[in-house]
Amino acid sequence: MTTPNTTDFMLLGIAVTLGAIALYVLSLWWRARSLKADEAMLEQE
Amino acid sequence: MTAASPSVAAASAPNHLGRLKALTAVTAVAFLLGLGMALAYAGTDAIQGNVQRLFYFHMGAFFGAFVAFACTVVGGVQYLRTRNVKWDTFALAGVEVGVVLSFINLATGSIWARPIWNTWWTWDPRLTSAAVMVLVYIAYLMVRSGIENRDTRHRFAAVYGILAFSSVVFTLVVIRIRPDTIHPAVIGTGAQDAQGGFAMNSSMTTTLLLNMAVWVFLLTPTLMWWRIRLQNYADRVTQRKIAYMEQG
């Protein structure tokens, strides 16, 4: 029996997994950055 | 006494940034180790080929989401008991992280299904209940953000978060109670019509257990902790904005 070549699907799955985690972490960082900007504006005023 | 104000809760919360950074570093190393074991250590499934390796993340993501949603239940119950806003923040972090992990679970399952079931998606009982579960928690985030009154929002979120967990439990057990599902059960005996199951050798079992531990005990708590920190920061900034507006 020959093992099917499903490597492309494995790579796609890993890319989606890492990409989703990275996007979420990026969204946390982006929101924190936005809050920092708000805080800095409050301090200026 | 009713809920502590966000500013009081946030200001009195210990910082622990050093610990969180250390946990994040440990999580990153353990995650890479799990990924490396999935790619290089675990044996290749003779029938499915390399795509079977996605199961290590697929299952880890589901059980990570399960723990995150369970945290939402704990947060909801504790909020209703104590009215302390820190429990609402805990519950919110559980939902957000749980939705991300559930998405990974659904996406990796769909990608695995394409070569094994010859379709990206089918309305199987397990797949359908998993999709409904994600939608239930996305609705939590949407409805919650639409409620202006803070106390109403927290109370609603607590009750919704507790009730929503029934969709998680149903998704977990549906492959044991519905005989017509084609979703395989990796642990234990699945339905008679299950397609795509596989027998695990010792290297596969070790890799699966390590990845499950990383997703459940490291990745989920780390992401939730960062989300809680962000919410505490957001609450502090909101309080400062309110104070600024009241001044003038």
Coordinates of N, CA, C and O in Angstrom, one line a residue, chain B residues 25-175:
Chain B
A25 N 7.4 32.8 27.5 CA 8.6 32.2 27.0 C 8.5 30.7 27.1 O 8.8 30.0 26.1
V26 N 8.1 30.2 28.2 CA 8.0 28.7 28.4 C 6.9 28.2 27.4 O 7.2 27.1 26.8
T27 N 5.8 28.9 27.2 CA 4.8 28.4 26.3 C 5.3 28.4 24.9 O 5.1 27.4 24.2
A28 N 6.1 29.4 24.5 CA 6.6 29.5 23.1 C 7.6 28.3 22.9 O 7.5 27.6 21.8
V29 N 8.4 28.0 23.8 CA 9.4 26.9 23.7 C 8.6 25.6 23.6 O 8.9 24.7 22.8
A30 N 7.7 25.4 24.6 CA 6.9 24.1 24.6 C 6.1 24.0 23.3 O 6.0 22.8 22.8
F31 N 5.5 25.1 22.8 CA 4.7 25.0 21.6 C 5.6 24.5 20.4 O 5.2 23.7 19.6
L32 N 6.8 25.1 20.3 CA 7.7 24.7 19.2 C 8.2 23.3 19.4 O 8.3 22.6 18.4
L33 N 8.4 22.8 20.6 CA 8.7 21.4 20.9 C 7.6 20.5 20.4 O 7.8 19.5 19.7
G34 N 6.4 20.9 20.8 CA 5.2 20.1 20.3 C 5.1 20.0 18.8 O 4.8 19.0 18.2
L35 N 5.3 21.2 18.2 CA 5.3 21.3 16.7 C 6.4 20.4 16.1 O 6.1 19.6 15.2
G36 N 7.6 20.5 16.7 CA 8.7 19.7 16.2 C 8.4 18.2 16.3 O 8.7 17.4 15.4
M37 N 7.8 17.8 17.5 CA 7.5 16.4 17.7 C 6.5 15.9 16.7 O 6.6 14.8 16.2
A38 N 5.5 16.8 16.4 CA 4.4 16.4 15.5 C 5.0 16.2 14.1 O 4.6 15.3 13.3
L39 N 6.0 17.0 13.7 CA 6.5 17.0 12.4 C 7.6 15.9 12.2 O 7.8 15.3 11.2
A40 N 8.5 15.7 13.3 CA 9.7 14.9 13.1 C 9.7 13.6 13.9 O 10.4 12.7 13.6
Y41 N 9.0 13.6 15.1 CA 9.1 12.5 16.0 C 8.0 11.5 15.8 O 8.2 10.3 15.7
A42 N 6.7 12.0 15.7 CA 5.6 11.1 15.6 C 5.6 10.3 14.2 O 6.0 10.9 13.2
G43 N 5.3 9.1 14.3 CA 5.3 8.3 13.0 C 4.3 8.8 12.0 O 3.3 9.4 12.4
T44 N 4.5 8.5 10.8 CA 3.6 8.9 9.7 C 2.5 7.8 9.6 O 2.8 6.6 9.5
D45 N 1.2 8.3 9.5 CA 0.1 7.3 9.4 C 0.1 6.8 7.9 O 0.2 7.5 7.0
A46 N 0.1 5.4 7.9 CA 0.3 4.8 6.6 C -0.9 5.0 5.6 O -0.7 5.1 4.4
I47 N -2.1 5.2 6.2 CA -3.3 5.4 5.3 C -3.5 6.9 5.0 O -3.8 7.3 3.9
Q48 N -3.3 7.8 5.9 CA -3.6 9.2 5.7 C -2.4 10.0 5.3 O -2.6 11.1 4.8
G49 N -1.2 9.6 5.6 CA -0.1 10.4 5.2 C 0.1 11.5 6.2 O -0.4 11.5 7.4
N50 N 0.9 12.6 5.8 CA 1.3 13.6 6.7 C 0.1 14.5 7.3 O 0.2 15.1 8.4
V51 N -1.0 14.5 6.6 CA -2.1 15.3 7.1 C -2.7 14.9 8.5 O -3.2 15.7 9.2
Q52 N -2.4 13.6 8.8 CA -2.8 13.1 10.1 C -2.2 13.9 11.2 O -2.7 14.0 12.3
R53 N -1.0 14.5 11.0 CA -0.3 15.2 12.0 C -1.1 16.4 12.5 O -0.8 17.0 13.6
L54 N -2.0 16.9 11.7 CA -2.9 18.0 12.1 C -3.7 17.7 13.4 O -4.1 18.6 14.1
F55 N -3.9 16.4 13.6 CA -4.7 16.0 14.8 C -4.1 16.5 16.1 O -4.8 16.7 17.0
Y56 N -2.8 16.5 16.1 CA -2.1 17.0 17.4 C -2.6 18.4 17.8 O -2.7 18.7 18.9
F57 N -2.8 19.2 16.8 CA -3.2 20.6 17.0 C -4.7 20.7 17.1 O -5.3 21.5 17.8
H58 N -5.3 19.9 16.2 CA -6.8 19.9 16.2 C -7.4 19.6 17.6 O -8.3 20.3 18.1
M59 N -6.9 18.5 18.2 CA -7.4 18.1 19.5 C -7.0 19.1 20.6 O -7.7 19.4 21.5
G60 N -5.7 19.5 20.5 CA -5.2 20.5 21.5 C -6.0 21.7 21.5 O -6.4 22.3 22.5
A61 N -6.4 22.2 20.3 CA -7.2 23.4 20.2 C -8.5 23.2 20.8 O -9.1 24.1 21.5
F62 N -9.2 22.1 20.5 CA -10.5 21.8 21.1 C -10.5 21.8 22.6 O -11.3 22.5 23.3
F63 N -9.5 21.1 23.2 CA -9.5 21.0 24.6 C -9.0 22.3 25.3 O -9.4 22.6 26.4
G64 N -8.2 23.1 24.6 CA -7.8 24.4 25.0 C -9.1 25.3 25.1 O -9.3 26.0 26.1
A65 N -9.9 25.2 24.0 CA -11.1 26.0 24.0 C -12.1 25.5 25.1 O -12.7 26.3 25.7
F66 N -12.1 24.2 25.3 CA -13.0 23.7 26.4 C -12.6 24.3 27.7 O -13.5 24.7 28.5
V67 N -11.3 24.3 28.0 CA -10.9 24.9 29.3 C -11.2 26.4 29.3 O -11.6 26.9 30.4
A68 N -11.0 27.1 28.2 CA -11.3 28.5 28.2 C -12.7 28.8 28.5 O -13.1 29.7 29.3
F69 N -13.6 28.0 27.8 CA -15.1 28.2 28.0 C -15.5 27.8 29.4 O -16.4 28.4 30.0
A70 N -14.8 26.8 30.0 CA -15.1 26.4 31.4 C -14.7 27.5 32.3 O -15.4 27.8 33.3
C71 N -13.6 28.3 32.0 CA -13.2 29.4 32.8 C -14.3 30.5 32.7 O -14.5 31.2 33.7
T72 N -15.0 30.6 31.6 CA -16.1 31.6 31.5 C -17.2 31.2 32.4 O -17.8 32.1 33.0
V73 N -17.5 29.9 32.6 CA -18.5 29.5 33.5 C -18.1 29.8 34.9 O -18.9 30.4 35.7
V74 N -16.8 29.5 35.3 CA -16.3 29.9 36.6 C -16.4 31.4 36.9 O -16.9 31.8 37.9
G75 N -16.0 32.2 35.9 CA -16.0 33.6 36.0 C -17.4 34.1 36.1 O -17.7 35.0 36.9
G76 N -18.4 33.5 35.4 CA -19.8 33.9 35.4 C -20.4 33.6 36.8 O -21.1 34.5 37.4
V77 N -20.2 32.4 37.3 CA -20.7 32.0 38.6 C -20.1 32.9 39.7 O -20.9 33.5 40.5
Q78 N -18.8 33.1 39.6 CA -18.2 34.0 40.7 C -18.6 35.4 40.6 O -18.8 36.1 41.6
Y79 N -18.9 35.9 39.4 CA -19.3 37.3 39.2 C -20.7 37.4 39.9 O -21.0 38.4 40.6
L80 N -21.6 36.5 39.6 CA -23.0 36.5 40.1 C -22.9 36.4 41.6 O -23.8 37.0 42.3
R81 N -22.0 35.7 42.2 CA -21.9 35.5 43.6 C -21.3 36.8 44.3 O -21.8 37.3 45.3
T82 N -20.2 37.3 43.7 CA -19.5 38.4 44.4 C -19.7 39.8 43.8 O -19.4 40.8 44.4
R83 N -20.2 39.8 42.5 CA -20.3 41.1 41.8 C -18.9 41.8 41.6 O -18.9 43.0 41.5
N84 N -17.9 41.1 41.7 CA -16.5 41.6 41.5 C -16.2 41.6 40.0 O -16.2 40.5 39.4
V85 N -15.9 42.8 39.5 CA -15.7 42.9 38.0 C -14.5 42.1 37.5 O -14.4 41.7 36.3
K86 N -13.6 41.7 38.4 CA -12.4 40.9 37.9 C -12.9 39.5 37.4 O -12.3 39.0 36.5
W87 N -14.0 39.0 37.9 CA -14.5 37.7 37.4 C -15.2 37.9 36.0 O -15.1 37.0 35.2
D88 N -15.7 39.0 35.8 CA -16.3 39.3 34.4 C -15.2 39.4 33.4 O -15.3 38.9 32.3
T89 N -14.1 40.0 33.8 CA -12.9 40.1 32.9 C -12.3 38.7 32.6 O -12.0 38.4 31.5
F90 N -12.3 37.9 33.7 CA -11.8 36.5 33.5 C -12.7 35.7 32.5 O -12.2 35.0 31.6
A91 N -14.1 35.9 32.7 CA -15.0 35.2 31.8 C -14.8 35.7 30.3 O -14.9 34.9 29.4
L92 N -14.7 37.0 30.2 CA -14.5 37.6 28.8 C -13.3 37.0 28.2 O -13.3 36.7 27.0
A93 N -12.2 37.0 28.9 CA -10.9 36.4 28.4 C -11.1 35.0 27.9 O -10.6 34.6 26.9
G94 N -11.9 34.2 28.7 CA -12.1 32.8 28.3 C -12.9 32.7 27.0 O -12.5 31.9 26.2
V95 N -13.9 33.6 26.8 CA -14.6 33.5 25.6 C -13.8 33.9 24.4 O -13.7 33.2 23.4
E96 N -13.0 35.0 24.5 CA -12.2 35.4 23.4 C -11.2 34.4 23.0 O -11.0 34.1 21.8
V97 N -10.5 33.9 23.9 CA -9.4 32.9 23.7 C -10.1 31.6 23.2 O -9.6 30.9 22.2
G98 N -11.2 31.2 23.8 CA -11.9 30.0 23.3 C -12.4 30.1 21.9 O -12.3 29.1 21.1
V99 N -12.8 31.3 21.5 CA -13.3 31.4 20.1 C -12.1 31.3 19.1 O -12.2 30.6 18.1
V100 N -11.0 31.8 19.5 CA -9.8 31.7 18.6 C -9.4 30.2 18.5 O -9.1 29.7 17.4
L101 N -9.3 29.5 19.6 CA -8.9 28.1 19.6 C -10.0 27.2 18.9 O -9.6 26.3 18.2
S102 N -11.3 27.6 19.0 CA -12.3 26.8 18.3 C -12.2 27.0 16.8 O -12.5 26.1 16.1
F103 N -11.8 28.3 16.4 CA -11.6 28.5 15.0 C -10.5 27.6 14.5 O -10.6 27.0 13.4
I104 N -9.4 27.5 15.2 CA -8.3 26.7 14.8 C -8.8 25.2 14.7 O -8.4 24.5 13.8
N105 N -9.6 24.8 15.7 CA -10.1 23.4 15.7 C -10.9 23.2 14.4 O -10.8 22.2 13.8
L106 N -11.8 24.1 14.1 CA -12.7 23.9 12.9 C -11.9 24.0 11.6 O -12.1 23.1 10.7
A107 N -10.9 24.9 11.6 CA -10.1 25.1 10.3 C -9.2 23.9 10.1 O -9.2 23.3 9.0
T108 N -8.5 23.4 11.1 CA -7.7 22.2 10.9 C -8.5 21.0 10.6 O -8.1 20.1 9.8
G109 N -9.7 20.9 11.2 CA -10.5 19.7 10.9 C -11.0 19.8 9.5 O -11.0 18.7 8.8
S110 N -11.3 21.0 9.0 CA -11.8 21.1 7.6 C -10.7 20.8 6.6 O -10.9 20.1 5.6
I111 N -9.5 21.2 6.9 CA -8.3 21.0 6.0 C -8.0 19.5 6.0 O -7.7 18.9 5.0
W112 N -8.1 18.8 7.2 CA -7.8 17.4 7.3 C -8.9 16.6 6.5 O -8.6 15.6 5.8
A113 N -10.1 17.1 6.6 CA -11.3 16.4 5.9 C -11.1 16.4 4.4 O -11.6 15.4 3.7
R114 N -10.5 17.4 3.8 CA -10.5 17.5 2.4 C -9.8 16.3 1.7 O -10.5 15.7 0.8
P115 N -8.7 15.9 2.1 CA -8.1 14.6 1.5 C -8.7 13.3 2.0 O -8.7 12.3 1.4
I116 N -9.2 13.4 3.3 CA -9.7 12.1 3.9 C -11.1 11.8 3.6 O -11.5 10.7 3.3
W117 N -12.0 12.8 3.7 CA -13.4 12.7 3.5 C -13.8 13.2 2.1 O -14.9 13.1 1.7
N118 N -12.8 13.7 1.4 CA -13.0 14.3 0.0 C -14.0 15.5 0.0 O -14.7 15.7 -1.0
T119 N -14.0 16.2 1.1 CA -14.8 17.4 1.2 C -14.3 18.3 2.3 O -13.7 17.8 3.3
W120 N -14.4 19.6 2.1 CA -14.0 20.6 3.1 C -14.9 20.6 4.3 O -14.5 20.9 5.4
W121 N -16.2 20.3 4.0 CA -17.2 20.5 5.1 C -18.4 19.5 4.8 O -18.8 19.3 3.6
T122 N -19.0 19.0 5.9 CA -20.2 18.2 5.7 C -21.0 18.5 7.0 O -20.5 18.7 8.1
W123 N -22.4 18.4 6.8 CA -23.2 18.8 8.0 C -23.4 17.6 8.9 O -24.5 17.1 9.2
D124 N -22.3 17.1 9.3 CA -22.2 16.0 10.3 C -22.6 16.5 11.7 O -22.4 17.7 12.0
P125 N -23.2 15.6 12.5 CA -23.6 16.2 13.9 C -22.5 16.8 14.6 O -22.7 17.9 15.2
R126 N -21.3 16.3 14.6 CA -20.1 16.8 15.4 C -19.7 18.2 14.8 O -19.5 19.2 15.5
L127 N -19.6 18.2 13.5 CA -19.1 19.4 12.8 C -20.1 20.6 13.0 O -19.8 21.7 13.3
T128 N -21.4 20.2 12.9 CA -22.5 21.2 13.0 C -22.5 21.7 14.4 O -22.6 22.9 14.6
S129 N -22.4 20.8 15.4 CA -22.5 21.3 16.8 C -21.2 22.2 17.1 O -21.3 23.2 17.9
A130 N -20.1 21.8 16.6 CA -18.9 22.7 16.8 C -19.0 24.0 16.2 O -18.7 25.1 16.8
A131 N -19.6 24.1 15.0 CA -19.9 25.4 14.3 C -20.9 26.2 15.1 O -20.7 27.4 15.3
V132 N -21.9 25.6 15.6 CA -22.9 26.3 16.4 C -22.3 26.8 17.7 O -22.5 27.9 18.1
M133 N -21.4 26.0 18.3 CA -20.7 26.4 19.5 C -19.9 27.7 19.3 O -20.0 28.7 20.1
V134 N -19.2 27.8 18.2 CA -18.4 29.0 17.9 C -19.3 30.2 17.7 O -19.1 31.3 18.2
L135 N -20.5 29.9 16.9 CA -21.4 31.0 16.7 C -22.0 31.5 18.0 O -22.2 32.7 18.2
V136 N -22.3 30.6 18.9 CA -22.9 31.0 20.2 C -22.0 31.9 21.0 O -22.4 32.9 21.5
Y137 N -20.7 31.6 20.9 CA -19.7 32.5 21.7 C -19.4 33.8 20.9 O -19.1 34.8 21.5
I138 N -19.4 33.7 19.6 CA -19.3 35.0 18.8 C -20.4 35.9 19.2 O -20.3 37.1 19.4
A139 N -21.6 35.3 19.3 CA -22.8 36.1 19.7 C -22.6 36.7 21.1 O -23.0 37.9 21.3
Y140 N -22.0 36.0 22.0 CA -21.7 36.5 23.3 C -20.9 37.8 23.2 O -21.3 38.8 23.8
L141 N -19.9 37.8 22.3 CA -19.0 39.0 22.2 C -19.8 40.2 21.6 O -19.7 41.3 22.0
M142 N -20.6 39.8 20.6 CA -21.4 40.9 19.9 C -22.4 41.5 20.8 O -22.5 42.7 20.8
V143 N -23.2 40.6 21.4 CA -24.3 41.2 22.2 C -23.7 41.9 23.4 O -24.2 43.0 23.8
R144 N -22.7 41.4 24.0 CA -22.1 42.0 25.2 C -21.6 43.4 24.9 O -21.8 44.4 25.6
S145 N -21.0 43.6 23.7 CA -20.5 44.9 23.3 C -21.6 45.9 23.0 O -21.3 47.1 23.0
G146 N -22.8 45.4 22.8 CA -23.9 46.3 22.5 C -24.7 46.7 23.7 O -25.6 47.5 23.6
I147 N -24.3 46.3 24.9 CA -25.1 46.7 26.1 C -24.3 47.8 26.8 O -23.2 47.6 27.2
E148 N -25.0 48.9 26.9 CA -24.3 50.2 27.4 C -24.1 50.1 28.9 O -23.0 50.4 29.4
N149 N -25.1 49.7 29.7 CA -25.1 49.7 31.1 C -24.1 48.7 31.6 O -24.2 47.5 31.3
R150 N -23.1 49.1 32.4 CA -22.0 48.2 32.8 C -22.5 47.0 33.6 O -22.2 45.8 33.4
D151 N -23.4 47.3 34.6 CA -23.8 46.2 35.5 C -24.7 45.2 34.7 O -24.6 44.0 34.9
T152 N -25.6 45.8 33.9 CA -26.4 44.9 33.0 C -25.6 44.0 32.1 O -25.8 42.8 31.9
R153 N -24.5 44.6 31.5 CA -23.6 43.9 30.6 C -22.9 42.8 31.4 O -22.9 41.6 30.9
H154 N -22.5 43.0 32.5 CA -21.8 42.0 33.3 C -22.7 40.9 33.7 O -22.4 39.7 33.6
R155 N -23.9 41.2 34.2 CA -24.9 40.2 34.6 C -25.3 39.4 33.4 O -25.4 38.1 33.5
F156 N -25.6 40.0 32.3 CA -26.0 39.3 31.1 C -24.9 38.3 30.6 O -25.2 37.2 30.3
A157 N -23.7 38.9 30.6 CA -22.5 38.1 30.1 C -22.3 36.8 31.0 O -22.0 35.7 30.6
A158 N -22.5 37.0 32.4 CA -22.3 35.9 33.3 C -23.3 34.8 33.0 O -23.0 33.6 32.9
V159 N -24.6 35.2 32.9 CA -25.7 34.2 32.7 C -25.5 33.5 31.3 O -25.5 32.3 31.2
Y160 N -25.2 34.3 30.3 CA -25.1 33.8 28.9 C -23.9 32.8 28.9 O -23.9 31.8 28.3
G161 N -22.8 33.2 29.5 CA -21.6 32.4 29.5 C -21.8 31.1 30.2 O -21.2 30.0 29.7
I162 N -22.6 31.1 31.2 CA -22.9 29.8 31.9 C -23.8 28.9 31.0 O -23.5 27.7 30.8
L163 N -24.8 29.5 30.5 CA -25.7 28.7 29.6 C -25.1 28.2 28.3 O -25.3 27.1 27.9
A164 N -24.2 29.1 27.8 CA -23.5 28.7 26.5 C -22.6 27.5 26.6 O -22.4 26.8 25.6
F165 N -22.2 27.2 27.8 CA -21.3 26.0 28.0 C -22.0 24.7 27.6 O -21.4 23.7 27.3
S166 N -23.4 24.7 27.6 CA -24.1 23.5 27.2 C -23.7 23.1 25.8 O -23.7 21.9 25.4
S167 N -23.4 24.1 24.9 CA -23.1 23.8 23.5 C -21.7 23.1 23.5 O -21.4 22.3 22.6
V168 N -20.8 23.5 24.4 CA -19.5 22.9 24.5 C -19.6 21.4 24.9 O -19.0 20.5 24.3
V169 N -20.4 21.2 26.0 CA -20.6 19.8 26.5 C -21.2 18.9 25.4 O -20.8 17.8 25.1
F170 N -22.2 19.5 24.7 CA -22.9 18.7 23.6 C -21.9 18.4 22.5 O -21.9 17.3 22.0
T171 N -21.1 19.4 22.1 CA -20.1 19.1 21.1 C -19.1 18.0 21.5 O -18.7 17.2 20.7
L172 N -18.8 18.0 22.8 CA -17.8 17.0 23.3 C -18.4 15.6 23.2 O -17.7 14.6 22.8
V173 N -19.7 15.4 23.6 CA -20.3 14.1 23.7 C -21.0 13.6 22.5 O -21.4 12.4 22.4
V174 N -21.2 14.5 21.5 CA -22.1 14.1 20.4 C -21.6 12.9 19.6 O -22.3 12.1 19.1
I175 N -20.2 12.8 19.6 CA -19.7 11.6 18.8 C -19.9 10.3 19.6 O -19.8 9.2 19.0

